[in-house]
Amino acid sequence: MTDYSDLIQPDKGQDARPIHLVDKKGYDEWLKGRSARERAHLAAVGFKPDAFVHAILPGDDPEKWSVVTTVADAASLSAWCLAKLGQILPEGRYRLEDRQPGKALFGWMSAQYRFDTYKSNAPTKGSRVLLTTDVGAIAPMVAEMRAVALVRDLVNTPAADMGPAAIEKAAGRIAKAHGGKLTVTKGEALEQGYPMIHAVGRAAAKHHAPRLIEIEWGKEDHPRIALVGKGISFDSGGLDIKPAAGMRLMKKDMGGAAHVLALAELVMASGLPVRLHCLVAAAENAISSDAFRPGDVLKSRKGLTVEIGNTDAEGRLVLGDALTKAGEAKPELIVDFATLTGAARVALGPDLPPLFANDDGLAEAMLAGGTERDDPLWRMPLWDGYADLLETDIADLGNAGSSPFAGTITAALFLKRFVPEGTAWAHLDTFAWRPSAKPGRPKGGAALGLRAAWAMLQARYDRRAKG
C-alpha cells in the first residue's frame, strides 16, 4: 500500500527536477526567457500551450532535464492540475518553479493510487515526489488522500471479501487506532431493535449476516454529530432481481459505508472537537427462501410501517433504522452517504452527487466545501409535493414511489421521515464509482462528496473551537 506521506516532502533545497507551469496567456512571455535550445526543442515537438499538455525540456547535462506543462490558469491551480504529471513522469523528485502547488498536491498523490491486491504480478513504478515549502499543508493533504484511498480500497474489494463482517473489521481498525468505541448489533438483537436492517439482510449466508456497526468518539461536552452510511455489501436486487448488467457493479453498494468510515477517521485523526457517532447499516441483499418479499410490511425501529413495493429499494430501509438510532442521541447534525438511486445518475451523471438538505446554511456550507476542495455537489430539492408518491393503502409509507418520476427526490423524502424534526441533516446520493479514468481519478471505486463534507465539518467546528 502506498504511504502517501512519501509523495509530498518539505523542500529543503534538495536536488529535484523543475516543473514549469504556463498557461495560454502567459506562454509567449515565458518562452522568451528560455534558451535557444529549449525553444528549438519545443518547436520541433510541436508543443502548444493547450491545457494539461506537457513536454520534457533537455538540459546541458543528460540528467538535468526539466518539465513544462500547461494549465488553464497558472495563477489558480485546481486539485487536478498536476495529476497527469504525477501519473506519468519518471520516478524522482520534482518542484514547481517559482510557486507552490497548493491544492494540486492532492491530485499529485491521487494519481499514484493503485489497487492491485488481486494481481499476481502487479506492475511496479517508483514514486514521484513533489517538494513544497508550504510544510503545514502536507499533513492535512496526506490525511485527505489516505481517506480517499480507503474509500477506493473498500469499494474496489470484491463482495466475497467485503461482506458485513469485513466492513465491521474495517470499522474496528479505525476505532482502535483512534480510541473510539465500537459497538456491533446483530442476530436477535438486530431483529428486535433494527427490524428493517434485519429484513434486508436475513437471506444472506451466515458469514454475511446483517449488522449495525457503530463508532463513538470524542468528549461528551462537544457538539454531537452523526455520520450514517449505507453498507449493502452486495445488492442482487432481492426477489425483484436485477439484470446481470445492473448487478455487475453492486460490490460498490457499500460505498456509503466506505465514505462515512473514511470521514470518521478524518474527524478522529484530526482531533476535531465533536462528539462523533458513526453508524453503518451493513447487510447483503441476497435471495433465498427467507428473503423479504414485495408486498411485505416491515415495522421500522421508529415504529413506522413500510410496505415493500420493490425489494431493490433496500438501501433506504437500512438507512431508515440507522437514522432513527442516530437521532435518538439528539445530534445537532446528521450527514448520510448512500449509493441510493439510479435516478441520481440519470439526473446528474456519475461525477456529480446530488445533495439534499433540510437546512439552507448546511447546504451552502457543503456546496462551498465542494467548490473549495474540487469535489463538487449539486443541491436538489426536498420537495414535499412528491411526498404523496410514497403513500400506500396498508402501511404508513411505501419504500418505492408510485411513479417512475423523481426517484432521487422520493428516496430522499423517505429518509427524511426518519430524521428528527429540528435536526440539521444532509443526504448525499453518491455513486462511489468512476466508469472511466481521468487524471488523478482512476476507474473504479471513488470518493465523491467525501472531501466536500470534510471541508464543511472543518469550517463548522474548527471555527467554533477558535471562537
CSV table of N, CA and C in Angstrom, one decimal, residues 55 120 133 157 168 170-171 224 229 231 264 273 292 301 318 332 352-353 356 362-363 365 370 406-407 416 421 441 467:
chain,number,residue,atom,x,y,z
A,55,ALA,N,5.8,18.7,-21.9
A,55,ALA,CA,7.0,18.3,-22.7
A,55,ALA,C,8.2,18.2,-21.7
A,120,SER,N,-1.4,-11.0,-9.6
A,120,SER,CA,-0.2,-11.9,-9.3
A,120,SER,C,1.1,-11.2,-9.5
A,133,THR,N,7.5,24.1,0.0
A,133,THR,CA,8.0,24.9,1.2
A,133,THR,C,6.8,25.1,2.1
A,157,THR,N,-12.8,-3.7,-3.5
A,157,THR,CA,-12.7,-5.1,-3.0
A,157,THR,C,-14.0,-5.9,-3.3
A,168,GLU,N,-17.3,-4.5,9.2
A,168,GLU,CA,-17.1,-4.4,10.7
A,168,GLU,C,-15.6,-4.4,11.1
A,170,ALA,N,-13.1,-3.4,9.2
A,170,ALA,CA,-12.5,-2.1,8.9
A,170,ALA,C,-12.9,-1.0,9.9
A,171,ALA,N,-14.1,-1.0,10.3
A,171,ALA,CA,-14.6,-0.1,11.4
A,171,ALA,C,-13.8,-0.3,12.7
A,224,ARG,N,-22.5,17.1,19.3
A,224,ARG,CA,-22.7,15.7,18.8
A,224,ARG,C,-23.1,15.8,17.3
A,229,GLY,N,-24.0,5.6,7.1
A,229,GLY,CA,-23.7,5.1,5.8
A,229,GLY,C,-24.4,3.8,5.4
A,231,GLY,N,-24.5,0.4,3.9
A,231,GLY,CA,-23.4,-0.6,3.8
A,231,GLY,C,-24.0,-1.9,3.2
A,264,ALA,N,-15.1,9.5,9.2
A,264,ALA,CA,-15.0,9.4,10.7
A,264,ALA,C,-13.5,9.3,11.1
A,273,PRO,N,-13.1,18.9,17.4
A,273,PRO,CA,-13.8,19.0,18.7
A,273,PRO,C,-15.3,18.7,18.5
A,292,PHE,N,-37.0,-11.2,2.1
A,292,PHE,CA,-38.2,-10.4,2.2
A,292,PHE,C,-38.8,-10.2,0.9
A,301,ARG,N,-37.6,0.6,13.2
A,301,ARG,CA,-37.2,1.0,14.6
A,301,ARG,C,-38.0,2.2,15.1
A,318,VAL,N,-32.5,0.1,5.3
A,318,VAL,CA,-31.5,0.0,6.3
A,318,VAL,C,-31.1,1.4,6.8
A,332,GLU,N,-26.8,17.5,16.8
A,332,GLU,CA,-27.1,18.7,16.1
A,332,GLU,C,-27.0,18.6,14.6
A,352,LEU,N,-21.2,13.8,-10.3
A,352,LEU,CA,-21.8,14.9,-9.5
A,352,LEU,C,-22.9,14.4,-8.6
A,353,PRO,N,-22.6,14.2,-7.3
A,353,PRO,CA,-23.6,13.6,-6.4
A,353,PRO,C,-24.7,14.7,-6.1
A,356,PHE,N,-29.1,16.7,-0.8
A,356,PHE,CA,-30.3,17.1,-0.2
A,356,PHE,C,-30.1,17.5,1.2
A,362,LEU,N,-26.5,24.6,6.1
A,362,LEU,CA,-25.8,23.4,5.9
A,362,LEU,C,-25.5,23.1,4.4
A,363,ALA,N,-26.6,23.3,3.6
A,363,ALA,CA,-26.4,23.0,2.2
A,363,ALA,C,-25.4,23.9,1.6
A,365,ALA,N,-22.9,25.4,3.1
A,365,ALA,CA,-21.5,25.0,3.5
A,365,ALA,C,-21.0,23.8,2.8
A,370,GLY,N,-17.4,21.7,-1.4
A,370,GLY,CA,-17.1,21.0,-2.6
A,370,GLY,C,-16.4,21.9,-3.6
A,406,ALA,N,-39.0,11.3,-10.5
A,406,ALA,CA,-38.5,11.9,-9.3
A,406,ALA,C,-38.0,10.9,-8.3
A,407,GLY,N,-37.3,9.8,-8.8
A,407,GLY,CA,-36.9,8.7,-7.9
A,407,GLY,C,-35.9,9.2,-6.9
A,416,LYS,N,-36.1,11.3,5.0
A,416,LYS,CA,-36.5,12.5,5.8
A,416,LYS,C,-37.5,12.1,6.9
A,421,GLU,N,-37.2,16.0,13.7
A,421,GLU,CA,-37.6,17.4,13.4
A,421,GLU,C,-36.6,18.3,14.1
A,441,ARG,N,-7.9,10.4,-11.2
A,441,ARG,CA,-9.2,9.8,-10.8
A,441,ARG,C,-9.3,8.5,-11.5
A,467,GLY,N,-13.4,30.2,18.3
A,467,GLY,CA,-14.2,31.3,18.7
A,467,GLY,C,-14.5,31.2,20.2
